[in-house]
Short mmCIF file of C-alpha atoms and ligand atoms in Angstrom, two decimals:
data_model
loop_
_atom_site.label_atom_id
_atom_site.label_comp_id
_atom_site.label_asym_id
_atom_site.label_seq_id
_atom_site.Cartn_x
_atom_site.Cartn_y
_atom_site.Cartn_z
CA MET W 1351 22.71 -2.39 23.21
CA SER W 1352 23.57 -0.48 20.03
CA ALA W 1353 20.76 0.53 17.66
CA ARG W 1354 19.58 -2.39 15.56
CA ASN W 1355 19.42 -2.51 11.75
CA ILE W 1356 16.76 -4.28 9.72
CA LEU W 1357 16.99 -4.82 5.97
CA VAL W 1358 13.53 -4.46 4.44
CA ILE W 1359 12.87 -6.11 1.10
CA ASN W 1360 9.89 -5.69 -1.22
CA CYS W 1361 10.01 -7.93 -4.29
CA GLY W 1362 7.77 -7.45 -7.34
CA SER W 1363 7.75 -9.72 -10.36
CA SER W 1364 10.69 -7.95 -12.03
CA SER W 1365 11.77 -5.48 -9.37
CA MET W 1366 13.07 -5.34 -5.84
CA LYS W 1367 12.96 -2.35 -3.49
CA PHE W 1368 15.13 -2.40 -0.40
CA ALA W 1369 15.90 -0.17 2.58
CA LEU W 1370 18.12 -0.49 5.58
CA VAL W 1371 16.21 0.78 8.61
CA ASN W 1372 18.09 1.78 11.74
CA GLU W 1373 15.81 1.86 14.77
CA GLU W 1374 17.21 5.19 15.96
CA GLN W 1375 17.70 7.06 12.66
CA ALA W 1376 14.92 8.95 10.87
CA THR W 1377 16.46 8.42 7.41
CA PHE W 1378 17.56 5.16 5.82
CA PRO W 1379 21.36 4.64 5.78
CA LEU W 1380 20.94 2.64 2.54
CA GLN W 1381 18.04 2.28 0.12
CA GLY W 1382 17.55 1.30 -3.48
CA LEU W 1383 15.75 -0.41 -6.29
CA ALA W 1384 16.68 -3.21 -8.69
CA GLU W 1385 14.48 -3.16 -11.78
CA ARG W 1386 13.92 -4.98 -15.06
CA LEU W 1387 15.24 -8.10 -13.32
CA GLY W 1388 15.52 -11.16 -15.54
CA SER W 1389 16.16 -9.01 -18.63
CA PRO W 1390 19.33 -7.80 -20.37
CA GLU W 1391 18.50 -4.29 -19.07
CA ALA W 1392 18.52 -5.25 -15.39
CA VAL W 1393 19.88 -2.41 -13.29
CA LEU W 1394 20.50 -1.67 -9.63
CA HIS W 1395 20.13 1.86 -8.20
CA TRP W 1396 21.04 2.66 -4.63
CA GLN W 1397 21.66 5.55 -2.28
CA LEU W 1398 24.18 5.25 0.53
CA GLY W 1399 23.87 8.33 2.74
CA ASP W 1400 23.77 11.18 0.17
CA ASN W 1401 25.64 9.23 -2.46
CA LYS W 1402 23.54 7.87 -5.37
CA GLN W 1403 24.89 5.12 -7.63
CA SER W 1404 23.74 2.72 -10.34
CA LEU W 1405 25.12 -0.54 -11.68
CA GLU W 1406 24.03 -2.44 -14.78
CA ILE W 1407 23.50 -6.10 -13.91
CA PRO W 1408 22.48 -7.63 -17.28
CA GLY W 1409 20.39 -10.80 -16.90
CA ALA W 1410 20.42 -10.64 -13.09
CA ASP W 1411 17.46 -12.19 -11.28
CA HIS W 1412 16.32 -11.43 -7.69
CA HIS W 1413 18.95 -13.76 -6.24
CA ALA W 1414 21.77 -12.15 -8.24
CA ALA W 1415 20.58 -8.65 -7.31
CA LEU W 1416 20.52 -9.62 -3.63
CA GLN W 1417 24.10 -10.84 -3.93
CA HIS W 1418 25.00 -7.20 -4.62
CA VAL W 1419 22.68 -5.73 -2.00
CA LEU W 1420 23.40 -7.93 1.01
CA PRO W 1421 27.13 -7.05 1.36
CA MET W 1422 26.21 -3.36 1.00
CA ALA W 1423 23.62 -3.74 3.75
CA GLN W 1424 26.14 -5.55 5.97
CA ASP W 1425 28.66 -2.73 5.45
CA ALA W 1426 26.11 0.05 5.98
CA SER W 1427 24.97 -1.60 9.22
CA GLY W 1428 28.53 -1.77 10.54
CA GLY W 1429 28.64 -5.54 10.00
CA HIS W 1430 25.61 -6.21 12.13
CA LEU W 1431 22.20 -6.83 10.61
CA SER W 1432 19.59 -7.93 13.15
CA ALA W 1433 16.99 -9.31 10.73
CA ILE W 1434 15.47 -9.12 7.28
CA GLY W 1435 11.84 -8.01 6.94
CA HIS W 1436 9.92 -9.03 3.81
CA ARG W 1437 6.78 -7.40 2.52
CA VAL W 1438 4.36 -10.13 1.49
CA VAL W 1439 1.19 -9.09 -0.32
CA HIS W 1440 -1.36 -11.77 0.53
CA GLY W 1441 -1.59 -13.56 3.86
CA GLY W 1442 -5.16 -14.79 3.27
CA GLU W 1443 -7.00 -15.71 6.48
CA HIS W 1444 -3.97 -17.59 7.77
CA PHE W 1445 -1.94 -14.56 8.85
CA THR W 1446 -3.41 -12.06 11.31
CA GLY W 1447 -0.03 -10.47 12.01
CA SER W 1448 3.63 -10.57 11.03
CA CYS W 1449 5.63 -13.72 11.74
CA LEU W 1450 9.10 -15.18 11.78
CA ILE W 1451 9.64 -17.18 8.62
CA ASN W 1452 9.95 -20.96 8.92
CA GLU W 1453 9.00 -23.89 6.70
CA GLU W 1454 5.34 -23.77 7.77
CA VAL W 1455 5.10 -20.03 7.03
CA LEU W 1456 6.69 -20.53 3.61
CA ASN W 1457 4.12 -23.21 2.81
CA ALA W 1458 1.24 -20.97 3.90
CA ILE W 1459 2.52 -18.09 1.72
CA ARG W 1460 2.74 -20.57 -1.16
CA ASP W 1461 -0.82 -21.76 -0.44
CA ASN W 1462 -2.07 -18.17 -0.65
CA ALA W 1463 -0.41 -17.62 -4.03
CA GLN W 1464 -3.64 -18.34 -5.89
CA LEU W 1465 -5.12 -15.24 -4.22
CA ALA W 1466 -2.21 -13.07 -5.43
CA PRO W 1467 -0.72 -14.91 -8.41
CA LEU W 1468 1.52 -12.03 -9.48
CA HIS W 1469 2.74 -10.96 -6.05
CA ASN W 1470 3.18 -13.86 -3.61
CA PRO W 1471 5.44 -15.90 -5.94
CA ALA W 1472 7.70 -12.84 -6.39
CA ASN W 1473 7.75 -12.30 -2.60
CA LEU W 1474 8.75 -15.96 -2.16
CA VAL W 1475 11.61 -15.59 -4.64
CA GLY W 1476 13.00 -12.78 -2.47
CA ILE W 1477 12.55 -14.75 0.75
CA ASN W 1478 14.21 -17.86 -0.68
CA ALA W 1479 17.14 -15.82 -1.96
CA THR W 1480 17.81 -14.18 1.43
CA LEU W 1481 17.35 -17.52 3.25
CA ASP W 1482 19.93 -18.97 0.91
CA LEU W 1483 22.40 -16.10 1.30
CA PHE W 1484 21.82 -15.45 5.03
CA PRO W 1485 20.57 -18.72 6.53
CA ASP W 1486 21.33 -17.71 10.12
CA LEU W 1487 19.56 -14.34 10.17
CA PRO W 1488 15.99 -14.08 11.51
CA GLN W 1489 13.59 -13.33 8.62
CA VAL W 1490 10.16 -11.86 9.07
CA ALA W 1491 7.13 -11.76 6.76
CA VAL W 1492 4.88 -8.69 7.05
CA PHE W 1493 1.59 -9.03 5.18
CA ASP W 1494 -0.39 -6.29 3.40
CA THR W 1495 -3.60 -8.06 4.38
CA ALA W 1496 -2.90 -8.91 8.05
CA PHE W 1497 -3.95 -5.54 9.53
CA HIS W 1498 -7.44 -5.98 8.05
CA GLN W 1499 -8.07 -9.38 9.66
CA THR W 1500 -9.91 -7.50 12.45
CA MET W 1501 -12.76 -6.57 10.06
CA PRO W 1502 -16.10 -7.95 11.26
CA GLU W 1503 -17.64 -10.68 9.14
CA TYR W 1504 -20.39 -8.36 7.87
CA ALA W 1505 -17.66 -6.15 6.39
CA TYR W 1506 -15.55 -8.88 4.82
CA ARG W 1507 -18.17 -11.21 3.33
CA TYR W 1508 -19.50 -10.82 -0.21
CA ALA W 1509 -23.15 -11.63 -0.79
CA VAL W 1510 -22.37 -14.72 -2.88
CA PRO W 1511 -23.13 -18.42 -2.24
CA GLU W 1512 -21.56 -19.54 1.02
CA PHE W 1513 -19.47 -22.36 -0.46
CA LEU W 1514 -17.49 -19.79 -2.46
CA TYR W 1515 -16.28 -18.40 0.86
CA LYS W 1516 -15.97 -21.69 2.77
CA GLU W 1517 -14.32 -23.71 0.02
CA HIS W 1518 -12.72 -21.12 -2.24
CA SER W 1519 -11.70 -18.25 0.09
CA VAL W 1520 -13.91 -15.72 -1.74
CA ARG W 1521 -14.13 -12.78 0.69
CA ARG W 1522 -12.76 -9.26 1.13
CA TYR W 1523 -9.19 -9.12 2.53
CA GLY W 1524 -7.98 -5.54 1.98
CA PHE W 1525 -4.42 -4.37 1.28
CA HIS W 1526 -2.04 -1.49 2.15
CA GLY W 1527 -2.45 -2.63 5.79
CA THR W 1528 1.12 -1.67 6.70
CA SER W 1529 0.52 1.88 5.52
CA HIS W 1530 -2.96 2.36 7.08
CA ASN W 1531 -1.58 0.99 10.36
CA TYR W 1532 1.54 3.20 10.30
CA VAL W 1533 -0.17 6.50 9.47
CA SER W 1534 -2.98 6.01 12.00
CA LYS W 1535 -0.41 5.41 14.77
CA ARG W 1536 1.59 8.46 13.61
CA ALA W 1537 -1.61 10.55 13.63
CA ALA W 1538 -2.32 9.43 17.20
CA GLU W 1539 1.23 10.48 18.15
CA MET W 1540 0.89 13.84 16.34
CA THR W 1541 -2.39 14.67 18.05
CA GLY W 1542 -1.56 13.25 21.48
CA LEU W 1543 -4.49 10.79 21.37
CA PRO W 1544 -4.08 7.23 22.66
CA VAL W 1545 -4.05 4.65 19.84
CA GLU W 1546 -6.40 2.44 21.87
CA ASP W 1547 -9.01 5.22 22.12
CA SER W 1548 -8.97 6.95 18.73
CA CYS W 1549 -10.87 6.57 15.46
CA TRP W 1550 -9.54 7.44 12.01
CA LEU W 1551 -10.42 7.45 8.34
CA THR W 1552 -7.31 6.90 6.22
CA ALA W 1553 -6.84 7.43 2.49
CA HIS W 1554 -3.72 5.81 1.03
CA LEU W 1555 -3.45 7.37 -2.43
CA GLY W 1556 -0.50 6.17 -4.49
CA ASN W 1557 -0.47 4.18 -7.72
CA GLY W 1558 -2.78 1.86 -5.80
CA CYS W 1559 -5.41 3.59 -3.65
CA SER W 1560 -7.51 2.48 -0.70
CA THR W 1561 -9.44 3.88 2.24
CA CYS W 1562 -9.71 2.36 5.72
CA ALA W 1563 -11.73 2.83 8.91
CA ILE W 1564 -9.63 2.34 12.03
CA VAL W 1565 -11.08 2.00 15.53
CA ASN W 1566 -8.74 1.87 18.55
CA GLY W 1567 -5.82 0.66 16.42
CA GLU W 1568 -7.83 -1.97 14.49
CA SER W 1569 -9.06 -1.99 10.90
CA ARG W 1570 -12.86 -2.25 10.79
CA ASP W 1571 -13.34 -1.85 7.03
CA THR W 1572 -11.34 -1.03 3.93
CA SER W 1573 -12.11 -0.33 0.28
CA MET W 1574 -9.99 -3.01 -1.40
CA GLY W 1575 -11.45 -6.50 -1.46
CA MET W 1576 -10.41 -9.98 -2.45
CA THR W 1577 -7.88 -8.36 -4.79
CA PRO W 1578 -6.46 -4.83 -4.99
CA LEU W 1579 -8.83 -3.98 -7.86
CA GLU W 1580 -11.90 -3.24 -5.71
CA GLY W 1581 -12.77 0.24 -4.47
CA LEU W 1582 -11.28 3.56 -5.49
CA VAL W 1583 -10.20 4.81 -8.89
CA MET W 1584 -6.41 4.25 -9.07
CA GLY W 1585 -3.50 4.98 -11.44
CA THR W 1586 -4.34 2.23 -13.95
CA ARG W 1587 -7.01 0.23 -12.03
CA SER W 1588 -10.72 0.89 -12.48
CA GLY W 1589 -11.77 0.27 -8.89
CA ASP W 1590 -15.47 -0.68 -8.55
CA VAL W 1591 -17.35 -1.42 -11.75
CA ASP W 1592 -20.60 -3.28 -12.29
CA PRO W 1593 -19.64 -6.98 -12.03
CA ASN W 1594 -21.81 -7.60 -15.11
CA LEU W 1595 -19.28 -5.58 -17.13
CA HIS W 1596 -17.34 -8.81 -17.63
CA SER W 1597 -20.17 -10.62 -19.41
CA TYR W 1598 -21.12 -7.47 -21.35
CA LEU W 1599 -17.57 -7.03 -22.73
CA ASN W 1600 -17.38 -10.72 -23.52
CA ARG W 1601 -20.71 -10.67 -25.38
CA THR W 1602 -20.27 -7.41 -27.24
CA LEU W 1603 -16.51 -7.31 -27.94
CA GLY W 1604 -15.66 -11.00 -27.62
CA TRP W 1605 -13.00 -10.17 -25.02
CA SER W 1606 -11.49 -13.06 -23.05
CA LEU W 1607 -11.18 -12.93 -19.24
CA GLU W 1608 -7.47 -12.16 -19.67
CA GLN W 1609 -8.27 -9.17 -21.91
CA ILE W 1610 -10.86 -7.88 -19.45
CA ASP W 1611 -8.44 -8.33 -16.51
CA ARG W 1612 -5.83 -6.40 -18.42
CA ALA W 1613 -8.19 -3.57 -19.34
CA LEU W 1614 -9.43 -3.17 -15.74
CA ASN W 1615 -6.02 -3.52 -14.07
CA HIS W 1616 -3.65 -1.83 -16.51
CA ASP W 1617 -5.56 0.45 -18.89
CA SER W 1618 -8.21 1.97 -16.63
CA GLY W 1619 -8.20 4.33 -13.62
CA ILE W 1620 -7.03 7.91 -14.16
CA LYS W 1621 -4.99 6.64 -17.12
CA GLY W 1622 -8.06 5.28 -18.89
CA LEU W 1623 -10.28 8.23 -17.99
CA SER W 1624 -7.77 10.89 -19.07
CA GLY W 1625 -6.40 9.07 -22.09
CA LEU W 1626 -3.15 10.69 -21.00
CA SER W 1627 -1.30 9.27 -18.01
CA ASN W 1628 -1.55 7.26 -14.80
CA ASP W 1629 0.54 9.91 -13.04
CA MET W 1630 -1.38 12.48 -10.99
CA ARG W 1631 1.44 15.03 -11.42
CA THR W 1632 1.11 14.90 -15.22
CA LEU W 1633 -2.68 15.13 -14.93
CA SER W 1634 -2.50 18.11 -12.57
CA GLU W 1635 -0.37 20.02 -15.07
CA ALA W 1636 -2.57 19.01 -18.02
CA ARG W 1637 -5.69 20.02 -16.09
CA MET W 1638 -4.26 23.48 -15.46
CA ALA W 1639 -3.61 23.71 -19.22
CA GLY W 1640 -7.29 22.89 -19.89
CA HIS W 1641 -7.06 19.19 -20.89
CA PRO W 1642 -10.67 17.90 -20.55
CA GLY W 1643 -9.69 14.24 -20.01
CA ALA W 1644 -7.27 15.18 -17.23
CA ASN W 1645 -9.98 17.26 -15.59
CA LEU W 1646 -12.53 14.44 -15.80
CA ALA W 1647 -10.04 11.93 -14.34
CA PHE W 1648 -9.34 14.31 -11.44
CA GLU W 1649 -13.06 14.87 -10.79
CA VAL W 1650 -13.97 11.18 -10.88
CA PHE W 1651 -10.96 10.31 -8.68
CA CYS W 1652 -11.94 12.84 -5.98
CA TYR W 1653 -15.68 12.13 -6.05
CA ARG W 1654 -15.21 8.37 -5.78
CA LEU W 1655 -12.68 8.89 -2.98
CA ALA W 1656 -15.14 11.08 -1.06
CA LYS W 1657 -17.92 8.51 -1.57
CA SER W 1658 -15.68 5.75 -0.22
CA LEU W 1659 -14.69 7.80 2.84
CA ALA W 1660 -18.35 8.54 3.58
CA ALA W 1661 -19.08 4.81 3.33
CA MET W 1662 -16.14 3.94 5.62
CA ALA W 1663 -17.56 6.32 8.23
CA CYS W 1664 -20.29 3.70 8.87
CA ALA W 1665 -17.62 1.65 10.68
CA LEU W 1666 -16.68 4.42 13.14
CA PRO W 1667 -18.32 5.29 16.50
CA LYS W 1668 -16.65 8.74 16.32
CA LEU W 1669 -14.16 10.52 14.07
CA ASP W 1670 -10.86 11.84 15.45
CA GLY W 1671 -9.43 12.66 12.05
CA LEU W 1672 -9.16 12.01 8.34
CA ILE W 1673 -5.63 11.14 7.18
CA PHE W 1674 -4.21 11.56 3.66
CA THR W 1675 -1.11 9.58 2.69
CA GLY W 1676 0.67 8.00 -0.32
CA GLY W 1677 2.26 9.92 -3.23
CA ILE W 1678 -0.99 11.70 -4.14
CA GLY W 1679 -2.33 12.06 -0.59
CA GLU W 1680 0.96 13.53 0.66
CA ASN W 1681 1.49 15.90 -2.26
CA SER W 1682 -1.67 16.90 -4.04
CA ALA W 1683 -3.32 19.86 -2.30
CA PRO W 1684 -5.98 20.06 -5.09
CA VAL W 1685 -7.03 16.40 -4.60
CA ARG W 1686 -7.39 16.96 -0.83
CA GLU W 1687 -9.36 20.18 -1.34
CA ARG W 1688 -11.74 18.77 -3.96
CA THR W 1689 -12.36 15.59 -1.95
CA LEU W 1690 -13.29 17.55 1.16
CA GLU W 1691 -15.68 19.71 -0.87
CA HIS W 1692 -17.70 16.55 -1.51
CA LEU W 1693 -17.83 15.78 2.23
CA LYS W 1694 -19.71 18.87 3.39
CA LEU W 1695 -22.07 16.85 5.58
CA PHE W 1696 -19.05 15.97 7.77
CA ASN W 1697 -18.44 19.69 8.28
CA PHE W 1698 -14.86 19.50 6.95
CA LYS W 1699 -13.28 22.90 6.38
CA LEU W 1700 -9.81 23.40 4.99
CA ASP W 1701 -7.05 25.79 5.99
CA LYS W 1702 -5.86 26.51 2.44
CA ALA W 1703 -2.42 27.76 3.44
CA ALA W 1704 -1.79 24.68 5.62
CA ASN W 1705 -3.04 22.46 2.79
CA GLU W 1706 -0.53 24.05 0.38
CA ARG W 1707 2.26 23.73 2.93
CA CYS W 1708 1.86 19.99 3.46
CA THR W 1709 3.71 18.47 0.49
CA ARG W 1710 6.99 16.62 -0.05
CA GLY W 1711 7.19 14.93 3.29
CA VAL W 1712 5.76 17.76 5.41
CA ALA W 1713 3.24 16.35 7.90
CA GLY W 1714 0.56 18.39 9.63
CA GLU W 1715 -3.05 19.26 10.31
CA ILE W 1716 -4.75 21.13 7.46
CA GLN W 1717 -8.28 21.79 8.78
CA ALA W 1718 -9.69 25.24 9.53
CA GLU W 1719 -11.21 26.26 12.86
CA GLY W 1720 -14.35 24.28 13.74
CA SER W 1721 -13.65 21.40 11.33
CA PRO W 1722 -12.94 17.79 12.26
CA ARG W 1723 -9.18 17.12 12.02
CA VAL W 1724 -7.66 16.50 8.59
CA LEU W 1725 -4.05 15.34 8.58
CA VAL W 1726 -1.35 14.79 5.99
CA VAL W 1727 0.92 12.00 7.22
CA PRO W 1728 3.75 10.68 5.04
CA THR W 1729 3.63 6.91 5.05
CA ASN W 1730 6.68 4.80 5.78
CA GLU W 1731 5.97 1.17 5.04
CA GLU W 1732 9.65 0.22 5.35
CA ARG W 1733 9.82 1.59 8.88
CA GLN W 1734 6.58 -0.15 9.84
CA ILE W 1735 7.94 -3.47 8.48
CA ALA W 1736 11.15 -2.90 10.47
CA LEU W 1737 9.19 -2.05 13.64
CA GLU W 1738 7.10 -5.22 13.31
CA SER W 1739 10.27 -7.27 12.70
CA LEU W 1740 11.86 -5.81 15.84
CA GLU W 1741 8.72 -6.57 17.89
CA LEU W 1742 8.98 -10.21 16.85
CA LEU W 1743 12.69 -10.33 17.73
CA ASP W 1744 11.90 -8.90 21.17
CA ALA W 1745 8.97 -11.25 21.82
P1 AMP Q 331 3.19 6.21 -4.67
O1 AMP Q 331 2.67 4.95 -5.32
O2 AMP Q 331 2.77 6.35 -3.24
O3 AMP Q 331 4.64 6.45 -4.90
O4 AMP Q 331 2.43 7.43 -5.42
C1 AMP Q 331 2.56 7.65 -6.80
C2 AMP Q 331 1.56 8.72 -7.21
O5 AMP Q 331 1.80 9.94 -6.45
C3 AMP Q 331 1.65 9.09 -8.68
O6 AMP Q 331 0.35 9.19 -9.24
C4 AMP Q 331 2.28 10.47 -8.63
O7 AMP Q 331 1.90 11.25 -9.72
C5 AMP Q 331 1.69 11.02 -7.35
N1 AMP Q 331 2.39 12.23 -6.93
C6 AMP Q 331 3.65 12.36 -6.48
N2 AMP Q 331 3.93 13.68 -6.29
C7 AMP Q 331 2.82 14.38 -6.64
C8 AMP Q 331 2.46 15.77 -6.68
N3 AMP Q 331 3.33 16.72 -6.31
N4 AMP Q 331 1.21 16.10 -7.09
C9 AMP Q 331 0.34 15.17 -7.47
N5 AMP Q 331 0.61 13.85 -7.46
C10 AMP Q 331 1.83 13.46 -7.05
#
């Protein structure tokens, strides 16, 4: 049988990322991004092999963008696509793994939309468009939350009245599951440890950030909660704040819930702390130039990350390694170094040269002699979605 090709699609409210994954090739034959969808500035960027191109598609929506992408994907796969894998943000308690999309699955994703009002509807738009354009191709939904459905109840329940959980689904779900799952399996491969007998702390640090405790291939706890706002300091998200902040801001500033949501989700995090940018690269440069806000944002980011990792360690019977991933985790040697300085009790020691070496896609171990393992592992959510799609096709 020739190597199979999966088209992986990740729809946001006005954007769509895509990648063609070939099961035997390390790089993607085709990948791209459609952005500003639904506006006159809609544009499609793609890379076919080494060749980068863009096309203005004024007014195009997700469906129209996919009409451009699907023939390209067919061509790039030599006329044979095996399946389409969709990233879906919220699977609620219904989905404990990936699944082939049918009417029942579509309804369940729709039912979970109230838990992710910005994301699930956009994911559904993408799924409906590909079902329409490719009705005969198997389509798979891979959920950000599903990997965390193995958390024990004492880790996923909030201490709030029971009916809020039983009748209104108020509990911790966790996100970034595809990434935590992928990097922990890669770390097991890199170190020669069996997945089913290895324990990891993972830190996915991108625009969104979360930590996870993984025991024998299963998530036991994670820092994000009912929504992706809980936990770490992120690019524009506050992470944990005192829940009474809402009533305080309402009383003192007269802010509505929408204004508070906006402030905590879009104007906070390292952007809010620095007053400068949500981008860790910009902050790193500004910090070197002596910008106090950038320095504070960096310090708070690293300290809160270390605190979260120490808390996650409660879920582990042993520690085989700490894994950094995501744009910041894979590239920022200073963030890794500062975070480990706060975790002295774990006896982490860094090999500074190895830490500097592991950037821009370079994976490796960065601990010094006598320290527990610390790994940098580039994440690859597209490949993980493709792998899970292939598993379902084979089943
Ligand atoms: P992601 O969401 O995984 O693409 O990650 C985006 C984040 O990674 C942004 O905050 C970027 O500034 C950050 N990032 C990418 N490259 C670097 C770098 N060399 N140093 C620090 N942060 C970086």
